PDB file of C-alpha atoms in Angstrom:
ATOM      1  CA  MET A   1      97.018  36.331  -9.329  1.00 48.00           C
ATOM      2  CA  LYS A   2      93.539  35.667 -10.692  1.00 58.00           C
ATOM      3  CA  LYS A   3      92.288  32.176 -10.005  1.00 85.00           C
ATOM      4  CA  VAL A   4      90.043  32.142 -13.094  1.00 88.00           C
ATOM      5  CA  GLU A   5      91.351  33.264 -16.458  1.00 87.00           C
ATOM      6  CA  ALA A   6      90.175  33.345 -20.050  1.00 85.00           C
ATOM      7  CA  THR A   7      92.695  32.113 -22.618  1.00 81.00           C
ATOM      8  CA  GLU A   8      92.881  30.901 -26.207  1.00 73.00           C
ATOM      9  CA  THR A   9      94.816  27.770 -25.223  1.00 69.00           C
ATOM     10  CA  PHE A  10      93.652  24.856 -23.173  1.00 67.00           C
ATOM     11  CA  PRO A  11      94.989  21.990 -21.031  1.00 67.00           C
ATOM     12  CA  ASP A  12      93.861  19.029 -23.131  1.00 68.00           C
ATOM     13  CA  TYR A  13      94.569  16.558 -20.327  1.00 68.00           C
ATOM     14  CA  LEU A  14      91.767  18.033 -18.222  1.00 73.00           C
ATOM     15  CA  PHE A  15      89.003  17.224 -20.691  1.00 82.00           C
ATOM     16  CA  GLN A  16      87.853  13.742 -19.696  1.00 89.00           C
ATOM     17  CA  LEU A  17      84.403  13.996 -21.289  1.00 94.00           C
ATOM     18  CA  LEU A  18      84.422  13.631 -25.068  1.00 94.00           C
ATOM     19  CA  TYR A  19      81.711  16.263 -25.548  1.00 94.00           C
ATOM     20  CA  ASN A  20      83.803  18.888 -23.734  1.00 91.00           C
ATOM     21  CA  LYS A  21      86.815  18.507 -26.007  1.00 89.00           C
ATOM     22  CA  PRO A  22      87.406  21.492 -28.311  1.00 87.00           C
ATOM     23  CA  ASP A  23      87.852  19.207 -31.322  1.00 88.00           C
ATOM     24  CA  HIS A  24      84.414  17.716 -30.693  1.00 91.00           C
ATOM     25  CA  ILE A  25      82.834  21.165 -30.391  1.00 88.00           C
ATOM     26  CA  LEU A  26      84.508  22.182 -33.653  1.00 87.00           C
ATOM     27  CA  LEU A  27      82.993  19.231 -35.526  1.00 87.00           C
ATOM     28  CA  ASN A  28      80.040  21.540 -36.154  1.00 76.00           C
ATOM     29  CA  GLY A  29      82.162  24.099 -37.982  1.00 76.00           C
ATOM     30  CA  LYS A  30      84.553  26.862 -37.142  1.00 81.00           C
ATOM     31  CA  VAL A  31      83.634  28.932 -34.118  1.00 86.00           C
ATOM     32  CA  LYS A  32      85.803  30.971 -31.790  1.00 88.00           C
ATOM     33  CA  LEU A  33      86.340  29.219 -28.477  1.00 89.00           C
ATOM     34  CA  LEU A  34      87.024  30.658 -25.053  1.00 90.00           C
ATOM     35  CA  TYR A  35      88.834  28.549 -22.450  1.00 90.00           C
ATOM     36  CA  LEU A  36      88.053  29.405 -18.846  1.00 92.00           C
ATOM     37  CA  ASN A  37      90.716  27.936 -16.559  1.00 91.00           C
ATOM     38  CA  TYR A  38      91.007  27.727 -12.774  1.00 92.00           C
ATOM     39  CA  ARG A  39      94.520  27.949 -11.303  1.00 88.00           C
ATOM     40  CA  ASN A  40      95.431  26.879  -7.801  1.00 86.00           C
ATOM     41  CA  SER A  41      97.990  28.480  -5.473  1.00 85.00           C
ATOM     42  CA  LYS A  42     100.780  26.622  -7.315  1.00 86.00           C
ATOM     43  CA  ASN A  43      99.662  28.169 -10.617  1.00 85.00           C
ATOM     44  CA  GLU A  44      98.481  24.762 -11.851  1.00 85.00           C
ATOM     45  CA  ILE A  45      95.354  24.585 -14.015  1.00 87.00           C
ATOM     46  CA  LYS A  46      92.933  22.374 -12.097  1.00 89.00           C
ATOM     47  CA  ALA A  47      89.664  22.990 -13.959  1.00 91.00           C
ATOM     48  CA  SER A  48      88.572  24.180 -17.370  1.00 91.00           C
ATOM     49  CA  TRP A  49      85.459  25.049 -19.354  1.00 92.00           C
ATOM     50  CA  CYS A  50      85.400  25.399 -23.138  1.00 90.00           C
ATOM     51  CA  ILE A  51      82.793  27.901 -24.373  1.00 91.00           C
ATOM     52  CA  PRO A  52      81.957  28.870 -27.990  1.00 90.00           C
ATOM     53  CA  ILE A  53      81.828  32.653 -28.343  1.00 90.00           C
ATOM     54  CA  LEU A  54      78.315  33.269 -29.634  1.00 91.00           C
ATOM     55  CA  PRO A  55      75.652  35.812 -28.601  1.00 93.00           C
ATOM     56  CA  GLN A  56      73.464  32.969 -27.343  1.00 94.00           C
ATOM     57  CA  VAL A  57      75.598  30.117 -26.074  1.00 93.00           C
ATOM     58  CA  LYS A  58      73.952  26.696 -26.176  1.00 93.00           C
ATOM     59  CA  LEU A  59      75.949  23.823 -24.744  1.00 92.00           C
ATOM     60  CA  PRO A  60      76.583  21.358 -26.144  1.00 91.00           C
ATOM     61  CA  LEU A  61      76.494  22.374 -29.805  1.00 84.00           C
ATOM     62  CA  SER A  62      75.855  18.824 -31.030  1.00 82.00           C
ATOM     63  CA  ALA A  63      75.966  16.242 -28.253  1.00 91.00           C
ATOM     64  CA  PRO A  64      73.643  14.994 -25.515  1.00 93.00           C
ATOM     65  CA  PHE A  65      75.316  16.984 -22.728  1.00 96.00           C
ATOM     66  CA  ALA A  66      78.357  18.983 -21.570  1.00 95.00           C
ATOM     67  CA  ILE A  67      79.730  20.239 -18.256  1.00 95.00           C
ATOM     68  CA  PRO A  68      82.638  22.251 -16.823  1.00 94.00           C
ATOM     69  CA  GLU A  69      85.530  19.913 -15.977  1.00 92.00           C
ATOM     70  CA  ILE A  70      85.801  20.574 -12.239  1.00 92.00           C
ATOM     71  CA  GLN A  71      86.438  17.062 -10.922  1.00 90.00           C
ATOM     72  CA  SER A  72      89.511  17.999  -8.872  1.00 89.00           C
ATOM     73  CA  LEU A  73      88.030  21.141  -7.263  1.00 93.00           C
ATOM     74  CA  THR A  74      86.501  21.420  -3.822  1.00 93.00           C
ATOM     75  CA  VAL A  75      82.949  22.702  -3.465  1.00 94.00           C
ATOM     76  CA  LYS A  76      84.211  26.168  -2.502  1.00 93.00           C
ATOM     77  CA  GLU A  77      86.604  26.273  -5.466  1.00 93.00           C
ATOM     78  CA  THR A  78      83.831  25.135  -7.798  1.00 95.00           C
ATOM     79  CA  VAL A  79      81.572  27.976  -6.633  1.00 95.00           C
ATOM     80  CA  ILE A  80      84.379  30.499  -7.231  1.00 94.00           C
ATOM     81  CA  PHE A  81      85.100  29.048 -10.659  1.00 94.00           C
ATOM     82  CA  ILE A  82      81.461  29.163 -11.821  1.00 95.00           C
ATOM     83  CA  GLN A  83      80.895  32.693 -10.464  1.00 94.00           C
ATOM     84  CA  HIS A  84      84.018  34.084 -12.143  1.00 93.00           C
ATOM     85  CA  ALA A  85      83.284  32.199 -15.361  1.00 94.00           C
ATOM     86  CA  ILE A  86      79.851  33.840 -15.614  1.00 94.00           C
ATOM     87  CA  ASP A  87      81.410  37.283 -15.060  1.00 93.00           C
ATOM     88  CA  ILE A  88      83.932  36.615 -17.841  1.00 93.00           C
ATOM     89  CA  LEU A  89      81.178  35.510 -20.231  1.00 92.00           C
ATOM     90  CA  LYS A  90      79.355  38.802 -19.600  1.00 92.00           C
ATOM     91  CA  GLN A  91      82.544  40.698 -20.509  1.00 91.00           C
ATOM     92  CA  HIS A  92      82.581  38.901 -23.885  1.00 90.00           C
ATOM     93  CA  GLN A  93      79.110  40.229 -24.752  1.00 88.00           C
ATOM     94  CA  ILE A  94      77.463  36.846 -24.403  1.00 93.00           C
ATOM     95  CA  GLU A  95      73.752  37.507 -23.971  1.00 94.00           C
ATOM     96  CA  SER A  96      72.587  34.168 -22.618  1.00 96.00           C
ATOM     97  CA  ILE A  97      73.777  30.667 -21.849  1.00 96.00           C
ATOM     98  CA  GLU A  98      71.945  27.356 -21.950  1.00 97.00           C
ATOM     99  CA  ILE A  99      73.626  24.172 -20.818  1.00 97.00           C
ATOM    100  CA  THR A 100      72.456  20.571 -20.733  1.00 97.00           C
ATOM    101  CA  LEU A 101      74.330  18.692 -18.016  1.00 98.00           C
ATOM    102  CA  PRO A 102      75.040  14.940 -17.900  1.00 97.00           C
ATOM    103  CA  PRO A 103      72.564  12.701 -16.077  1.00 97.00           C
ATOM    104  CA  GLU A 104      73.024  12.682 -12.301  1.00 96.00           C
ATOM    105  CA  LYS A 105      74.436   9.151 -12.556  1.00 95.00           C
ATOM    106  CA  TYR A 106      77.599  10.587 -14.174  1.00 96.00           C
ATOM    107  CA  LYS A 107      78.781  11.307 -10.639  1.00 94.00           C
ATOM    108  CA  ALA A 108      82.456  11.867 -11.496  1.00 92.00           C
ATOM    109  CA  TYR A 109      81.514  15.154 -13.196  1.00 95.00           C
ATOM    110  CA  LYS A 110      79.417  16.336 -10.219  1.00 95.00           C
ATOM    111  CA  PRO A 111      76.303  17.348 -12.216  1.00 96.00           C
ATOM    112  CA  SER A 112      74.174  17.688  -9.072  1.00 96.00           C
ATOM    113  CA  LEU A 113      76.689  20.137  -7.561  1.00 96.00           C
ATOM    114  CA  ILE A 114      76.907  22.143 -10.810  1.00 97.00           C
ATOM    115  CA  THR A 115      73.095  22.278 -10.982  1.00 97.00           C
ATOM    116  CA  GLU A 116      72.892  23.569  -7.408  1.00 97.00           C
ATOM    117  CA  ILE A 117      75.508  26.259  -8.056  1.00 96.00           C
ATOM    118  CA  LEU A 118      73.952  27.384 -11.349  1.00 97.00           C
ATOM    119  CA  LEU A 119      70.524  27.657  -9.700  1.00 97.00           C
ATOM    120  CA  SER A 120      72.052  29.808  -6.956  1.00 96.00           C
ATOM    121  CA  GLU A 121      73.512  32.041  -9.695  1.00 95.00           C
ATOM    122  CA  GLY A 122      70.101  32.697 -11.215  1.00 96.00           C
ATOM    123  CA  PHE A 123      69.877  29.917 -13.794  1.00 97.00           C
ATOM    124  CA  LEU A 124      66.456  28.392 -14.335  1.00 98.00           C
ATOM    125  CA  ILE A 125      65.653  24.787 -15.161  1.00 97.00           C
ATOM    126  CA  LYS A 126      64.348  24.752 -18.720  1.00 96.00           C
ATOM    127  CA  LYS A 127      63.672  21.013 -18.888  1.00 93.00           C
ATOM    128  CA  ALA A 128      64.649  17.702 -17.352  1.00 94.00           C
ATOM    129  CA  ILE A 129      64.725  14.413 -19.251  1.00 94.00           C
ATOM    130  CA  ASN A 130      65.557  10.994 -17.870  1.00 95.00           C
ATOM    131  CA  HIS A 131      68.338   8.880 -19.323  1.00 96.00           C
ATOM    132  CA  PHE A 132      68.189   5.178 -18.530  1.00 97.00           C
ATOM    133  CA  LEU A 133      71.428   3.696 -17.225  1.00 98.00           C
ATOM    134  CA  ILE A 134      72.777   0.330 -16.149  1.00 98.00           C
ATOM    135  CA  ASP A 135      75.535  -0.083 -13.574  1.00 97.00           C
ATOM    136  CA  VAL A 136      77.946  -2.593 -15.051  1.00 97.00           C
ATOM    137  CA  GLU A 137      79.292  -4.982 -12.439  1.00 95.00           C
ATOM    138  CA  LYS A 138      81.636  -7.907 -13.049  1.00 91.00           C
ATOM    139  CA  GLU A 139      79.830 -10.292 -10.735  1.00 93.00           C
ATOM    140  CA  ILE A 140      76.275  -9.560 -11.980  1.00 96.00           C
ATOM    141  CA  SER A 141      75.092 -11.156 -15.213  1.00 96.00           C
ATOM    142  CA  PHE A 142      72.655  -9.521 -17.620  1.00 97.00           C
ATOM    143  CA  ASP A 143      70.124 -12.255 -16.786  1.00 96.00           C
ATOM    144  CA  GLN A 144      70.121 -11.068 -13.172  1.00 96.00           C
ATOM    145  CA  LEU A 145      69.397  -7.466 -14.181  1.00 95.00           C
ATOM    146  CA  ILE A 146      66.482  -7.870 -16.543  1.00 95.00           C
ATOM    147  CA  GLU A 147      62.814  -8.487 -15.828  1.00 95.00           C
ATOM    148  CA  SER A 148      61.226 -11.873 -16.545  1.00 94.00           C
ATOM    149  CA  ILE A 149      59.500 -10.603 -19.709  1.00 90.00           C
ATOM    150  CA  GLN A 150      62.862  -9.672 -21.233  1.00 93.00           C
ATOM    151  CA  LEU A 151      64.510 -12.852 -19.987  1.00 94.00           C
ATOM    152  CA  ARG A 152      61.937 -14.943 -21.869  1.00 93.00           C
ATOM    153  CA  LYS A 153      62.723 -13.005 -25.054  1.00 91.00           C
ATOM    154  CA  LEU A 154      66.451 -13.391 -24.472  1.00 94.00           C
ATOM    155  CA  LYS A 155      66.088 -17.160 -24.143  1.00 94.00           C
ATOM    156  CA  LYS A 156      64.168 -17.263 -27.438  1.00 92.00           C
ATOM    157  CA  ALA A 157      67.002 -15.389 -29.162  1.00 93.00           C
ATOM    158  CA  ARG A 158      69.559 -17.781 -27.683  1.00 94.00           C
ATOM    159  CA  GLU A 159      67.564 -20.738 -28.980  1.00 94.00           C
ATOM    160  CA  LYS A 160      67.776 -19.234 -32.471  1.00 93.00           C
ATOM    161  CA  LYS A 161      71.568 -19.119 -32.041  1.00 93.00           C
ATOM    162  CA  PHE A 162      71.896 -15.487 -33.084  1.00 96.00           C
ATOM    163  CA  THR A 163      75.448 -14.110 -33.088  1.00 97.00           C
ATOM    164  CA  PHE A 164      76.604 -10.932 -31.319  1.00 98.00           C
ATOM    165  CA  ILE A 165      79.521  -9.154 -33.003  1.00 97.00           C
ATOM    166  CA  GLU A 166      81.669  -6.108 -32.328  1.00 98.00           C
ATOM    167  CA  ALA A 167      81.842  -4.809 -35.877  1.00 97.00           C
ATOM    168  CA  SER A 168      84.695  -3.066 -37.661  1.00 96.00           C
ATOM    169  CA  LYS A 169      84.591   0.674 -38.435  1.00 94.00           C
ATOM    170  CA  LYS A 170      84.441  -0.247 -42.121  1.00 95.00           C
ATOM    171  CA  ASN A 171      80.895  -1.465 -41.412  1.00 97.00           C
ATOM    172  CA  LEU A 172      79.752   1.962 -40.187  1.00 98.00           C
ATOM    173  CA  LYS A 173      77.785   2.845 -43.321  1.00 97.00           C
ATOM    174  CA  GLU A 174      76.057  -0.547 -43.393  1.00 97.00           C
ATOM    175  CA  ILE A 175      75.102  -0.393 -39.718  1.00 98.00           C
ATOM    176  CA  TYR A 176      73.953   3.221 -39.950  1.00 98.00           C
ATOM    177  CA  GLN A 177      71.820   2.366 -42.988  1.00 98.00           C
ATOM    178  CA  PHE A 178      70.264  -0.595 -41.170  1.00 98.00           C
ATOM    179  CA  ILE A 179      69.288   1.557 -38.182  1.00 97.00           C
ATOM    180  CA  TYR A 180      68.141   4.381 -40.449  1.00 97.00           C
ATOM    181  CA  GLU A 181      65.790   2.043 -42.341  1.00 96.00           C
ATOM    182  CA  GLN A 182      64.288   0.641 -39.138  1.00 96.00           C
ATOM    183  CA  ARG A 183      63.629   4.177 -37.875  1.00 94.00           C
ATOM    184  CA  GLN A 184      62.145   5.209 -41.227  1.00 93.00           C
ATOM    185  CA  ASN A 185      59.706   2.299 -41.010  1.00 92.00           C
ATOM    186  CA  LYS A 186      58.512   3.758 -37.692  1.00 88.00           C
ATOM    187  CA  LYS A 187      58.513   7.296 -39.155  1.00 86.00           C
ATOM    188  CA  TYR A 188      61.306   8.355 -36.774  1.00 87.00           C
ATOM    189  CA  GLN A 189      64.407  10.356 -37.667  1.00 88.00           C
ATOM    190  CA  LEU A 190      68.057  10.059 -36.651  1.00 92.00           C
ATOM    191  CA  SER A 191      69.493  13.271 -35.215  1.00 90.00           C
ATOM    192  CA  LEU A 192      72.846  12.863 -37.008  1.00 92.00           C
ATOM    193  CA  SER A 193      73.422  12.271 -40.718  1.00 94.00           C
ATOM    194  CA  ILE A 194      75.760   9.533 -41.897  1.00 96.00           C
ATOM    195  CA  ASP A 195      78.307  12.214 -42.832  1.00 95.00           C
ATOM    196  CA  LYS A 196      78.309  13.603 -39.282  1.00 94.00           C
ATOM    197  CA  VAL A 197      78.664  10.153 -37.760  1.00 96.00           C
ATOM    198  CA  LYS A 198      81.543   9.399 -40.152  1.00 96.00           C
ATOM    199  CA  LYS A 199      83.194  12.671 -39.176  1.00 95.00           C
ATOM    200  CA  LEU A 200      82.859  11.790 -35.493  1.00 95.00           C
ATOM    201  CA  ALA A 201      84.299   8.321 -36.104  1.00 96.00           C
ATOM    202  CA  ASN A 202      87.221   9.715 -38.113  1.00 95.00           C
ATOM    203  CA  GLU A 203      88.074  12.350 -35.516  1.00 94.00           C
ATOM    204  CA  PHE A 204      87.611  10.082 -32.469  1.00 95.00           C
ATOM    205  CA  PRO A 205      88.017   6.499 -33.724  1.00 95.00           C
ATOM    206  CA  GLU A 206      88.559   5.034 -30.255  1.00 96.00           C
ATOM    207  CA  SER A 207      85.332   6.594 -28.998  1.00 97.00           C
ATOM    208  CA  ILE A 208      83.004   4.955 -31.523  1.00 97.00           C
ATOM    209  CA  LYS A 209      82.002   1.309 -31.194  1.00 98.00           C
ATOM    210  CA  LEU A 210      79.794  -0.704 -33.535  1.00 98.00           C
ATOM    211  CA  PHE A 211      77.827  -3.760 -32.466  1.00 98.00           C
ATOM    212  CA  CYS A 212      75.396  -5.998 -34.285  1.00 98.00           C
ATOM    213  CA  VAL A 213      73.383  -9.187 -33.997  1.00 98.00           C
ATOM    214  CA  LYS A 214      73.256 -11.508 -36.976  1.00 97.00           C
ATOM    215  CA  GLU A 215      71.324 -14.529 -38.089  1.00 96.00           C
ATOM    216  CA  ASN A 216      73.861 -16.203 -40.335  1.00 94.00           C
ATOM    217  CA  LEU A 217      75.088 -13.223 -42.428  1.00 94.00           C
ATOM    218  CA  LYS A 218      72.003 -11.048 -42.002  1.00 97.00           C
ATOM    219  CA  ILE A 219      72.011  -8.085 -39.575  1.00 98.00           C
ATOM    220  CA  ILE A 220      68.881  -8.244 -37.434  1.00 98.00           C
ATOM    221  CA  ALA A 221      69.870  -5.703 -34.739  1.00 98.00           C
ATOM    222  CA  ALA A 222      72.629  -3.111 -34.535  1.00 98.00           C
ATOM    223  CA  CYS A 223      74.038  -0.316 -32.381  1.00 98.00           C
ATOM    224  CA  ILE A 224      76.284   2.699 -32.883  1.00 98.00           C
ATOM    225  CA  ALA A 225      77.751   3.445 -29.461  1.00 98.00           C
ATOM    226  CA  VAL A 226      79.881   6.307 -28.156  1.00 98.00           C
ATOM    227  CA  LEU A 227      82.361   6.143 -25.295  1.00 98.00           C
ATOM    228  CA  PRO A 228      81.979   9.599 -23.688  1.00 96.00           C
ATOM    229  CA  ASP A 229      84.857   8.719 -21.364  1.00 95.00           C
ATOM    230  CA  ASP A 230      86.923   5.723 -20.288  1.00 94.00           C
ATOM    231  CA  SER A 231      84.221   4.233 -18.076  1.00 96.00           C
ATOM    232  CA  THR A 232      80.949   4.856 -19.946  1.00 97.00           C
ATOM    233  CA  CYS A 233      79.268   3.367 -23.019  1.00 98.00           C
ATOM    234  CA  TYR A 234      76.436   5.440 -24.507  1.00 98.00           C
ATOM    235  CA  THR A 235      74.167   3.633 -26.994  1.00 98.00           C
ATOM    236  CA  LEU A 236      73.710   6.507 -29.424  1.00 97.00           C
ATOM    237  CA  TYR A 237      71.493   4.579 -31.871  1.00 97.00           C
ATOM    238  CA  TYR A 238      70.243   1.004 -31.839  1.00 97.00           C
ATOM    239  CA  ASP A 239      67.355  -0.864 -33.418  1.00 97.00           C
ATOM    240  CA  GLN A 240      66.157  -4.241 -34.615  1.00 97.00           C
ATOM    241  CA  ASP A 241      64.621  -5.756 -37.739  1.00 96.00           C
ATOM    242  CA  PHE A 242      60.846  -5.573 -37.294  1.00 93.00           C
ATOM    243  CA  GLU A 243      60.427  -9.007 -38.872  1.00 94.00           C
ATOM    244  CA  TYR A 244      62.348 -10.512 -35.925  1.00 95.00           C
ATOM    245  CA  LYS A 245      60.387  -8.653 -33.264  1.00 92.00           C
ATOM    246  CA  ILE A 246      59.029 -11.887 -31.783  1.00 92.00           C
ATOM    247  CA  TYR A 247      62.614 -12.756 -30.747  1.00 93.00           C
ATOM    248  CA  SER A 248      63.447  -9.216 -29.610  1.00 93.00           C
ATOM    249  CA  PRO A 249      67.056  -9.231 -30.884  1.00 96.00           C
ATOM    250  CA  ASN A 250      67.454  -5.809 -29.236  1.00 96.00           C
ATOM    251  CA  VAL A 251      67.589  -7.607 -25.871  1.00 96.00           C
ATOM    252  CA  PHE A 252      70.209 -10.013 -27.204  1.00 97.00           C
ATOM    253  CA  LEU A 253      72.090  -6.959 -28.531  1.00 98.00           C
ATOM    254  CA  LEU A 254      72.030  -5.218 -25.139  1.00 98.00           C
ATOM    255  CA  GLU A 255      73.229  -8.389 -23.432  1.00 98.00           C
ATOM    256  CA  GLY A 256      76.188  -8.497 -25.809  1.00 98.00           C
ATOM    257  CA  ILE A 257      77.020  -4.848 -25.165  1.00 98.00           C
ATOM    258  CA  TYR A 258      76.728  -5.400 -21.399  1.00 98.00           C
ATOM    259  CA  LYS A 259      79.199  -8.303 -21.589  1.00 98.00           C
ATOM    260  CA  TRP A 260      81.505  -6.178 -23.752  1.00 98.00           C
ATOM    261  CA  CYS A 261      81.375  -3.468 -21.077  1.00 98.00           C
ATOM    262  CA  GLN A 262      82.222  -6.029 -18.373  1.00 98.00           C
ATOM    263  CA  ASN A 263      85.279  -7.124 -20.354  1.00 97.00           C
ATOM    264  CA  ASN A 264      86.469  -3.564 -21.094  1.00 97.00           C
ATOM    265  CA  GLN A 265      86.347  -1.889 -17.656  1.00 95.00           C
ATOM    266  CA  ILE A 266      83.200   0.069 -18.545  1.00 97.00           C
ATOM    267  CA  LYS A 267      81.239   0.897 -15.392  1.00 97.00           C
ATOM    268  CA  LEU A 268      78.161   2.607 -16.812  1.00 97.00           C
ATOM    269  CA  MET A 269      75.965   1.688 -19.781  1.00 98.00           C
ATOM    270  CA  ASP A 270      73.816   4.617 -20.872  1.00 98.00           C
ATOM    271  CA  LEU A 271      70.777   3.608 -22.949  1.00 97.00           C
ATOM    272  CA  GLY A 272      69.880   7.248 -23.568  1.00 95.00           C
ATOM    273  CA  SER A 273      66.527   8.934 -23.079  1.00 94.00           C
ATOM    274  CA  ALA A 274      63.051   7.672 -23.952  1.00 90.00           C
ATOM    275  CA  HIS A 275      61.531  10.764 -25.572  1.00 81.00           C
ATOM    276  CA  LEU A 276      60.097  11.337 -29.019  1.00 74.00           C
ATOM    277  CA  ASP A 277      59.136  14.828 -30.198  1.00 70.00           C
ATOM    278  CA  ASN A 278      59.917  16.102 -26.677  1.00 74.00           C
ATOM    279  CA  LYS A 279      57.317  13.785 -25.146  1.00 81.00           C
ATOM    280  CA  PRO A 280      57.934  10.714 -22.976  1.00 84.00           C
ATOM    281  CA  ASN A 281      57.672   7.433 -24.882  1.00 89.00           C
ATOM    282  CA  ILE A 282      56.168   5.167 -22.238  1.00 91.00           C
ATOM    283  CA  GLY A 283      56.693   1.988 -24.243  1.00 91.00           C
ATOM    284  CA  LEU A 284      60.392   2.768 -24.719  1.00 92.00           C
ATOM    285  CA  GLN A 285      60.757   3.665 -21.045  1.00 94.00           C
ATOM    286  CA  ASP A 286      59.241   0.313 -20.072  1.00 94.00           C
ATOM    287  CA  PHE A 287      61.595  -1.517 -22.447  1.00 94.00           C
ATOM    288  CA  LYS A 288      64.662   0.136 -20.932  1.00 95.00           C
ATOM    289  CA  ARG A 289      63.485  -0.416 -17.361  1.00 96.00           C
ATOM    290  CA  ASN A 290      62.777  -4.057 -18.134  1.00 95.00           C
ATOM    291  CA  ALA A 291      66.291  -4.325 -19.577  1.00 94.00           C
ATOM    292  CA  GLY A 292      67.721  -3.399 -16.169  1.00 95.00           C
ATOM    293  CA  ALA A 293      68.167   0.355 -16.645  1.00 96.00           C
ATOM    294  CA  LEU A 294      67.213   2.957 -14.048  1.00 96.00           C
ATOM    295  CA  PRO A 295      66.262   6.592 -14.750  1.00 96.00           C
ATOM    296  CA  SER A 296      68.665   9.455 -14.061  1.00 97.00           C
ATOM    297  CA  ALA A 297      67.736  13.091 -14.761  1.00 96.00           C
ATOM    298  CA  ARG A 298      69.538  15.115 -17.420  1.00 96.00           C
ATOM    299  CA  VAL A 299      68.864  18.788 -16.675  1.00 97.00           C
ATOM    300  CA  THR A 300      68.949  21.777 -19.029  1.00 97.00           C
ATOM    301  CA  LEU A 301      69.467  25.199 -17.406  1.00 98.00           C
ATOM    302  CA  PHE A 302      69.210  28.702 -18.874  1.00 98.00           C
ATOM    303  CA  LYS A 303      70.226  32.215 -17.853  1.00 97.00           C
ATOM    304  CA  ALA A 304      70.026  35.550 -19.621  1.00 96.00           C
ATOM    305  CA  LEU A 305      73.273  37.418 -18.892  1.00 93.00           C
TER     306      LEU A 305
END
């Protein structure tokens, strides 16, 4: 019996990462999908990889990263799975594959192991970008994580008695528009339109969280967050009202999200990358470091098949 097979059905229970789920891949439109499954000696499916059948495969189609779901495999089994998967992709006339893996800090998905195996199979590193992540621990407060410069700003926001709120999904348009306007003022763009964010929220309502900071009834900072899995909160978009910059409500916002993570068994808070136009944004990197986040590399690999 072949250990690795290509099928048109998939074991949904294996897909722990939101961005690997077929329904998430299909948010970008109809495309034929190939499911590569690894079976053990008991004929149980223990690993799976969902691939869109395109001449040039680029994973993910519209997400920050993707990865084969191999959490329950040994190193030897993982090597076999990846090698056979590549052979199967060649048989389906796929000309090349590019994959952006999760940051190394997403240890449950073994991105460092996958990187090592792909490099041994002739993949090349196309680029590497740091995400900035915070380990969420019950016994450590946000005050203990952040640098003194951010703590001073946080105390100013507390003195103003701003309010942190987990907002309802019905506020999605309002929060998106707020963030969009702040980015427009800086001449930055959002990667997803409001329609795409709505579609994501409708398809995966439990995976989208909305947070905001208010002064009275006015939104002065807001965040659209994604839960890629049960233990991670990824701050997809967040921003603050420029007029309140002196109080840095973004710091107050991140404190609120950190506390929310503590109360909801979230172990990792991903503040995303700090790049604009494919160049490092040093100011944004400093802000995230000062907010208690540490860098973790997100690697993109490429191979012509």
